[in-house]
Structure formats: structure tokens, C-alpha cells
mmCIF file of C-alpha atoms in Angstrom:
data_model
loop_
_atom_site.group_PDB
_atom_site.id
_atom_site.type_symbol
_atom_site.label_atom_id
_atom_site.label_comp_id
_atom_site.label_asym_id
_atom_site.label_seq_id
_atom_site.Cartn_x
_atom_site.Cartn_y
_atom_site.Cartn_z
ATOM 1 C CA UNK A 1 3.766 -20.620 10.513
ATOM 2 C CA UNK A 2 1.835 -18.106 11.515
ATOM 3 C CA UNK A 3 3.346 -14.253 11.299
ATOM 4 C CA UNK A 4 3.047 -12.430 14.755
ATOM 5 C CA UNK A 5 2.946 -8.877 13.379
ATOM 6 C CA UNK A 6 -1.274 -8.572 12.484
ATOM 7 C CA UNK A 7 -1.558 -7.723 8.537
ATOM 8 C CA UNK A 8 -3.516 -5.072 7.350
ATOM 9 C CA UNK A 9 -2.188 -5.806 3.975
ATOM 10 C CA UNK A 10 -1.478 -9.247 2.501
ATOM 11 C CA UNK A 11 -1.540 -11.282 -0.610
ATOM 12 C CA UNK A 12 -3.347 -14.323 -1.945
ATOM 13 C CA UNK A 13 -2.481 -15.954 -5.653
ATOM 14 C CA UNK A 14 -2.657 -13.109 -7.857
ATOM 15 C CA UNK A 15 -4.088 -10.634 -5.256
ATOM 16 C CA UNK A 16 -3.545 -7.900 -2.549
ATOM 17 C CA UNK A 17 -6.104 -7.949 0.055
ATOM 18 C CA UNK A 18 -7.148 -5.392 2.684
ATOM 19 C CA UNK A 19 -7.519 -6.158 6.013
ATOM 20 C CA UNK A 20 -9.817 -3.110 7.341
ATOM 21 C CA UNK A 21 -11.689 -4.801 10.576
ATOM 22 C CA UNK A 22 -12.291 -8.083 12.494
ATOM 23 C CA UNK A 23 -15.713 -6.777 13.007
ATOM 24 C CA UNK A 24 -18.748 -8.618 11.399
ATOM 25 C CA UNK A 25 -22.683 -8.107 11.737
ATOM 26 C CA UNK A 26 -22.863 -11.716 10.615
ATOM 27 C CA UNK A 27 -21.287 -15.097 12.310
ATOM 28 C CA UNK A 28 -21.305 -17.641 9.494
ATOM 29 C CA UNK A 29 -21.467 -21.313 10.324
ATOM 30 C CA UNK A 30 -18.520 -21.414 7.365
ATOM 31 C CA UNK A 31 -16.623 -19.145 8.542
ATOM 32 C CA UNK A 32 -12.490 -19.726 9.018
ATOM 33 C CA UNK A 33 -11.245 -16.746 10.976
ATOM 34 C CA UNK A 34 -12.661 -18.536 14.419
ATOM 35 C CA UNK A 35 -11.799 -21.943 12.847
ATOM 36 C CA UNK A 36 -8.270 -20.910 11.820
ATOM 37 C CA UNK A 37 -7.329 -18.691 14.965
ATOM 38 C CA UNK A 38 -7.774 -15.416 13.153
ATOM 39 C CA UNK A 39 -4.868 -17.115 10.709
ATOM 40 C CA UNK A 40 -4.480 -17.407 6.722
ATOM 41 C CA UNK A 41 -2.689 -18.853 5.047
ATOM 42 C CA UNK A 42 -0.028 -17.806 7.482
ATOM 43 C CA UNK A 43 -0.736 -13.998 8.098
ATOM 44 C CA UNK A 44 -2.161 -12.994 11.239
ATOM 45 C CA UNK A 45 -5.162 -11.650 10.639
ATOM 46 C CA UNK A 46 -5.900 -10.533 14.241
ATOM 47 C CA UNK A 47 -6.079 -6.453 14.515
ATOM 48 C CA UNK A 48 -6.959 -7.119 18.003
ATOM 49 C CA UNK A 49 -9.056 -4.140 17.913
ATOM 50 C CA UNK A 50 -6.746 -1.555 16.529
ATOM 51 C CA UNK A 51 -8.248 -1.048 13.496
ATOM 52 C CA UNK A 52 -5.758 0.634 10.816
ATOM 53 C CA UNK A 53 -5.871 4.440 9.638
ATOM 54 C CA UNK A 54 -6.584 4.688 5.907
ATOM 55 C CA UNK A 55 -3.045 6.476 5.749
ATOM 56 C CA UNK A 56 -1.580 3.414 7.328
ATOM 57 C CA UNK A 57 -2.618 1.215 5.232
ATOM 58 C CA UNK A 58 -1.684 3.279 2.180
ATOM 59 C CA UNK A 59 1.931 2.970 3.177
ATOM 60 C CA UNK A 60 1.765 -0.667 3.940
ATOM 61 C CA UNK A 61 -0.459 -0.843 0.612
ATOM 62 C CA UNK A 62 1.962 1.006 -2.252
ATOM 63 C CA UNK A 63 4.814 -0.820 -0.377
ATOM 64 C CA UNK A 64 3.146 -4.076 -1.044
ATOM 65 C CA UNK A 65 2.223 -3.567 -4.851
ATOM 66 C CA UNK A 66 5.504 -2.547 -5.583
ATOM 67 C CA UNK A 67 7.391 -5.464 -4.753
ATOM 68 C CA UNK A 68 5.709 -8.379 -6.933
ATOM 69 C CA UNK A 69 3.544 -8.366 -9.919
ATOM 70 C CA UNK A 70 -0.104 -8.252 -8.949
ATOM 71 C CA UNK A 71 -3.888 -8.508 -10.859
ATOM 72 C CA UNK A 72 -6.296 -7.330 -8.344
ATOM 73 C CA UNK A 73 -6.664 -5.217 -4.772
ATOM 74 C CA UNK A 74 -9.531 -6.655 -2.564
ATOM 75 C CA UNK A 75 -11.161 -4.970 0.195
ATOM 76 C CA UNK A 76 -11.339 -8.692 2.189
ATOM 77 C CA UNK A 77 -10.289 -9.333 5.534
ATOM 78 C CA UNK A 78 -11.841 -11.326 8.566
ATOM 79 C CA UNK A 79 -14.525 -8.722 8.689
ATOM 80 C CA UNK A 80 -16.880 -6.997 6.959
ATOM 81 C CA UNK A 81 -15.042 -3.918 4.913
ATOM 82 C CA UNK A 82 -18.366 -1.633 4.682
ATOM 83 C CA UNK A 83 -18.106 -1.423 8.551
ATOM 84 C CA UNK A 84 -15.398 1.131 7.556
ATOM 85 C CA UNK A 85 -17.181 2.805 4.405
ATOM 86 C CA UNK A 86 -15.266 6.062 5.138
ATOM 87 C CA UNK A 87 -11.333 4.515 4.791
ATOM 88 C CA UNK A 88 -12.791 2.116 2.381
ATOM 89 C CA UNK A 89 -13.587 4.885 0.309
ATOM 90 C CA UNK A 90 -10.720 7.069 0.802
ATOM 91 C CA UNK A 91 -8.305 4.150 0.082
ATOM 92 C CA UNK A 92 -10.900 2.991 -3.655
ATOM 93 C CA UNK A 93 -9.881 6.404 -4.359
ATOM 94 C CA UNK A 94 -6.169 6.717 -4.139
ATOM 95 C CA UNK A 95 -5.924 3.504 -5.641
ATOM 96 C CA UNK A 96 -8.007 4.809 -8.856
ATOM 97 C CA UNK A 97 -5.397 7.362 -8.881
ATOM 98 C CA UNK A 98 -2.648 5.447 -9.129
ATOM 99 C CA UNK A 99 -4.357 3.658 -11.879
ATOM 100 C CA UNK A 100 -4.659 7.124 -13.717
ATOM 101 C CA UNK A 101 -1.041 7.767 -13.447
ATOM 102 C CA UNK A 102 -0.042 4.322 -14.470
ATOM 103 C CA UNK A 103 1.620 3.813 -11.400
ATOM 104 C CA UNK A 104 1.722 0.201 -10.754
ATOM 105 C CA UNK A 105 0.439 -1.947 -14.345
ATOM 106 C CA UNK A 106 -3.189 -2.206 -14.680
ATOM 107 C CA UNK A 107 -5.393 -4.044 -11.690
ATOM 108 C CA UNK A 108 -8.837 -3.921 -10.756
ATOM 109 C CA UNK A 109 -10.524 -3.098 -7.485
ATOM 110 C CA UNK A 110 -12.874 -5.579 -5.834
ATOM 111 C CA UNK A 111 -15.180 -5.837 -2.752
ATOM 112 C CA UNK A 112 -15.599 -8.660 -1.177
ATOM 113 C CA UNK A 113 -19.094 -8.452 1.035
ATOM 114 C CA UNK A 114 -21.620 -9.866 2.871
ATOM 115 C CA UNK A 115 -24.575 -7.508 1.047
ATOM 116 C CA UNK A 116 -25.640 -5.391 4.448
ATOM 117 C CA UNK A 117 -23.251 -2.304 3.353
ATOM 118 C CA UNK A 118 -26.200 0.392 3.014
ATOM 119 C CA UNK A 119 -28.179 -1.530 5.922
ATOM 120 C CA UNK A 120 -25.188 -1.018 8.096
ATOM 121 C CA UNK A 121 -24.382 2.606 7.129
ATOM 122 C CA UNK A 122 -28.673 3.336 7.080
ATOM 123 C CA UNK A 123 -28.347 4.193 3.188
ATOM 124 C CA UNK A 124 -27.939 3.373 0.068
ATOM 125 C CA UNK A 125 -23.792 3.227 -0.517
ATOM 126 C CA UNK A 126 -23.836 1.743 -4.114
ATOM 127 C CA UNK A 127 -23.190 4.599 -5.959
ATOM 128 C CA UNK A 128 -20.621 5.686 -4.177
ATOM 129 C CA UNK A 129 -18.837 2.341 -4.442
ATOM 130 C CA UNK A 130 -19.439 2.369 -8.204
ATOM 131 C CA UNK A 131 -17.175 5.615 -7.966
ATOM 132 C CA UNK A 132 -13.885 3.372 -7.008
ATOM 133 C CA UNK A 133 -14.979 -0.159 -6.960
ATOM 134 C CA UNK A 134 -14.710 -2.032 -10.065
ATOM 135 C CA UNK A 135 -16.245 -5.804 -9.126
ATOM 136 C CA UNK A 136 -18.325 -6.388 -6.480
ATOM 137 C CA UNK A 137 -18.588 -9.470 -4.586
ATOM 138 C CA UNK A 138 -22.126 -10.275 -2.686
ATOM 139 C CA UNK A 139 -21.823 -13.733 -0.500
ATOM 140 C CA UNK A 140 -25.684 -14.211 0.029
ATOM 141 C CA UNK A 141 -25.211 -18.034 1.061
ATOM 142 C CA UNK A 142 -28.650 -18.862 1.089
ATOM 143 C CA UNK A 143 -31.762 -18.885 -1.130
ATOM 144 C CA UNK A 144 -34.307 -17.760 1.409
ATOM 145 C CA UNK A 145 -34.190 -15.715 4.305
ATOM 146 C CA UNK A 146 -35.155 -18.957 5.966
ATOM 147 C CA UNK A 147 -31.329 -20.336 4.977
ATOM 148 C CA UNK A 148 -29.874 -17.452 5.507
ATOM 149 C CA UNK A 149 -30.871 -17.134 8.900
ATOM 150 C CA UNK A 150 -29.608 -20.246 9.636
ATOM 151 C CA UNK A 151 -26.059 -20.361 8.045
ATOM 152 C CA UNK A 152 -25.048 -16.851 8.328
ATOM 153 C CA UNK A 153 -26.709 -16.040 11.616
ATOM 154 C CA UNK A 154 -26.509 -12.751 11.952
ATOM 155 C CA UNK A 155 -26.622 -10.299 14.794
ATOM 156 C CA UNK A 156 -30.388 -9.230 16.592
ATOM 157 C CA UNK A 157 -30.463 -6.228 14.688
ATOM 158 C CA UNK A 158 -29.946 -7.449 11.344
ATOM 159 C CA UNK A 159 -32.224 -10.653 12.047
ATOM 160 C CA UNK A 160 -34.433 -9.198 8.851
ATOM 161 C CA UNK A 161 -32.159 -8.166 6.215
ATOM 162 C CA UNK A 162 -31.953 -10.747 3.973
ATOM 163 C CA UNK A 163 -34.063 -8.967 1.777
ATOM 164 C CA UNK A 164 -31.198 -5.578 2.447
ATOM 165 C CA UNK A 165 -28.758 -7.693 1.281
ATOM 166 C CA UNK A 166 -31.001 -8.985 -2.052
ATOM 167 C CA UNK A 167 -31.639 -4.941 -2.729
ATOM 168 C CA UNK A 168 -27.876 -4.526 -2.826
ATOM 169 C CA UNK A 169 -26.870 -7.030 -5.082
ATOM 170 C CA UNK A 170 -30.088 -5.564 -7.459
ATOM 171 C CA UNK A 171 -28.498 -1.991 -7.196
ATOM 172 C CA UNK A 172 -25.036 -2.839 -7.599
ATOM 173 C CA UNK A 173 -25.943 -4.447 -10.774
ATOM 174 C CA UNK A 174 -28.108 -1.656 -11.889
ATOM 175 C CA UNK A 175 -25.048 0.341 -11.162
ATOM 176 C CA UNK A 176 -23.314 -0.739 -13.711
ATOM 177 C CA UNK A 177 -20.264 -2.224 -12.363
ATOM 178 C CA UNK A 178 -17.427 -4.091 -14.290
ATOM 179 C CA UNK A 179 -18.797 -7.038 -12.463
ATOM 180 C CA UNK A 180 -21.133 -8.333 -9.821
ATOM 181 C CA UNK A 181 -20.842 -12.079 -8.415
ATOM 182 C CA UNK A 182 -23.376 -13.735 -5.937
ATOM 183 C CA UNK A 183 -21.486 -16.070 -4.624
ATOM 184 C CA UNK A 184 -21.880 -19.075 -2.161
ATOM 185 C CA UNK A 185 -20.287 -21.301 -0.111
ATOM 186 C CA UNK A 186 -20.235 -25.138 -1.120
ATOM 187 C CA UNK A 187 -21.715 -28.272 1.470
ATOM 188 C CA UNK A 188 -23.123 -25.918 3.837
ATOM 189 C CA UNK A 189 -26.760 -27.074 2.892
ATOM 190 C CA UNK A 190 -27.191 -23.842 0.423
ATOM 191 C CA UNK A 191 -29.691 -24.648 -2.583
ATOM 192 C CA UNK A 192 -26.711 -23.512 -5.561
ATOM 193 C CA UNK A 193 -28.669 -24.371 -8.667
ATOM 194 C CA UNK A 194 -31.515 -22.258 -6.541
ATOM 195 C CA UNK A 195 -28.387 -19.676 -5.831
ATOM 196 C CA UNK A 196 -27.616 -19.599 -9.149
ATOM 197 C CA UNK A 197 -31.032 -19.192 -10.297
ATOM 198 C CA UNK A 198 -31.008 -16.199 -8.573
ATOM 199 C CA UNK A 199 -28.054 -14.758 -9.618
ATOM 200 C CA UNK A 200 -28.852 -14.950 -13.266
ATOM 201 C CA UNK A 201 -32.233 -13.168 -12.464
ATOM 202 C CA UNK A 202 -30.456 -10.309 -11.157
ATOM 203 C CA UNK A 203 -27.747 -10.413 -13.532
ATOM 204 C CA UNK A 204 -24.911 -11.056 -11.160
ATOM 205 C CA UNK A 205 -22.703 -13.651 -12.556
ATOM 206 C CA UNK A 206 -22.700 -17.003 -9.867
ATOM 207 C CA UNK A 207 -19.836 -18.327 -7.765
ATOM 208 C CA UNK A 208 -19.999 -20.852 -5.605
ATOM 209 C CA UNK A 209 -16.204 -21.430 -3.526
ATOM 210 C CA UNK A 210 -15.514 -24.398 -1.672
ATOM 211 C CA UNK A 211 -15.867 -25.058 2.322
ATOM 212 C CA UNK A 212 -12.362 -24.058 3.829
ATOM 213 C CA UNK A 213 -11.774 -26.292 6.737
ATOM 214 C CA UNK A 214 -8.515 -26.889 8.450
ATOM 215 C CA UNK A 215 -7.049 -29.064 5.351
ATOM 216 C CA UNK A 216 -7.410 -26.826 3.048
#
């Protein structure tokens, strides 16, 4: 059953996820949060358009990691997290400090993303991410722009940035981060040994996760 409080903060196997906005440039054939109601896994998802404070969700947040064991915190929500680079940024930073002071055992920080970070915010953002991000996760979906244009659909504006989100996933290699996936969804019509192909000539290590329908 669903939970009627929205979550900004919730968990999934061995991770604590961020829930920064509903808001996406993109609206993904695959994509559960219109398929599930705004629901996972039995967390309501649904901010409803009250997007959370940074501080907010650093309460909620060190509440959270202290009461079960945890690997990973992941900037992942039903929207896009670089829509809010500022509290992203403010929050990848506190939480690097409380891995200097050893205050929860060691995790890693992780973005999950759909590539158009710097397109969105009209610059480059990668090295500021390198500052407090340690993976990076780039769900291109599609092998050409063609593809991509089909299954992620995204908004007028963005109707060209497939190659955007390409440059990303190039620089946040370059960057030098712990780790950088390209990652995929599965039976969507996606190319993946084209997909991963492409990963390996960037030097992102590939992913491909399965289609979530509402069985799974």
C-alpha cells in the first residue's frame, strides 16, 4: 500500500534515494511514475509541486541513514535531479562531510540522470558534480538521436539535445569520476549491443535495466 505522506527521502535494496522534483524535460515511453500513479514500491512519490528545501531534506536525510545499514545515497526521484542543481549541490556536499567525519560507515554518492544537466542549467555542470558526486548515471536510451527522439520524447526545447546529453556522458568521464554508467532500458526497441558499443567508446561502463511495468 501506498504511503500518503509524499517522500522526499526513501530507500530501495541497499540504497537511500532523493526525491528532489517531479519535474522532467523528458517524457519517456518507459517511464513508471505515470504508469504507477506517482507510486514505488509503496512510497508516494508525488511532491505535488512543493518541491523540498535542501534543509528539509537534510533532516529527513540523516534521520533516514541512521536507522538501517545503507551502501549508497542517490539523487533519483520521479524527476530529473539537475532541475535543482543548486540543493543538489548543497545536499552532495554535506553528505561528503559526513563522510569526512565518519559519520554514518562508508557510502558512495550517485546521480541518477537523463544527460541534459548542463543543457538545462545553459553550462557545463560536470565539474562541479565531480566535486560531491562519486558515480554518475547517464540513461541515454537510444543509439541515435533518431531513437532517442522517439522513446524519450522530450520537451520542444530540448527536441536537439541528444548530442547535449552524448557531451555529458564524454565530460563526466573525462572528469574522472569513481564511475560513469550509460545505461538503457530493456524491450523498448533500443539497439543495446549498439548502446553498449557506445558506452565502451566513451569509457562509461554499460547497463542496461529491465522494463518496469505494473508486475514488477
Amino acid at each position: 500500500m501506498t504511503t500518503t505522506q509524499p517522500k522526499t527521502v526513501y530507500r530501495f535494496h541497499n540504497g537511500v534515494y532523493i526525491n528532489l522534483t517531479n519535474r522532467c524535460p523528458n517524457l519517456c515511453v518507459f517511464c513508471i511514475k505515470t504508469k504507477w500513479k506517482m507510486d514505488f514500491h509503496g512510497n508516494n512519490l508525488n511532491l505535488a509541486g512543493h518541491e523540498p528545501s535542501a534543509q528539509d531534506v537534510l533532516r529527513t536525510l540523516e534521520e533516514e541513514l541512521a536507522r538501517a545499514p545503507f551502501e549508497e545515497v542517490v539523487f533519483c526521484g520521479y524527476g530529473e535531479p539537475t532541475l535543482r542543481l543548486d540543493a543538489l549541490l548543497y545536499i552532495a556536499q554535506t553528505l561528503k562531510g559526513w563522510q569526512a567525519q565518519a559519520k554514518f560507515p562508508p557510502f558512495k554518492i550517485r546521480l541518477n540522470t537523463n544527460g541534459l544537466g548542463s543543457r538545462i542549467n545553459h553550462r557545463s555542470i560536470v565539474a562541479q558534480l565531480r566535486r560531491v558526486v562519486d558515480i554518475v548515471n547517464v540513461s541515454v536510451n537510444a543509439e541515435s538521436e533518431e531513437k532517442w527522439l522517439k522513446l524519450v520524447r522530450p520537451e520542444p526545447e530540448y527536441q536537439d539535445a541528444y548530442p547535449d546529453v552524448l557531451l555529458f556522458l564524454k565530460e563526466c568521464v573525462q572528469a574522472g569520476f569513481e564511475k560513469v554508467i550509460l545505461s538503457c532500458v530493456e524491450n523498448t526497441g533500443a539497439d543495446l549491443p549498439a548502446l553498449a558499443a557506445l558506452a565502451q567508446k566513451y569509457g562509461a561502463t554499460f547497463y542496461a535495466r529491465s522494463f518496469l511495468d505494473e508486475n514488477n
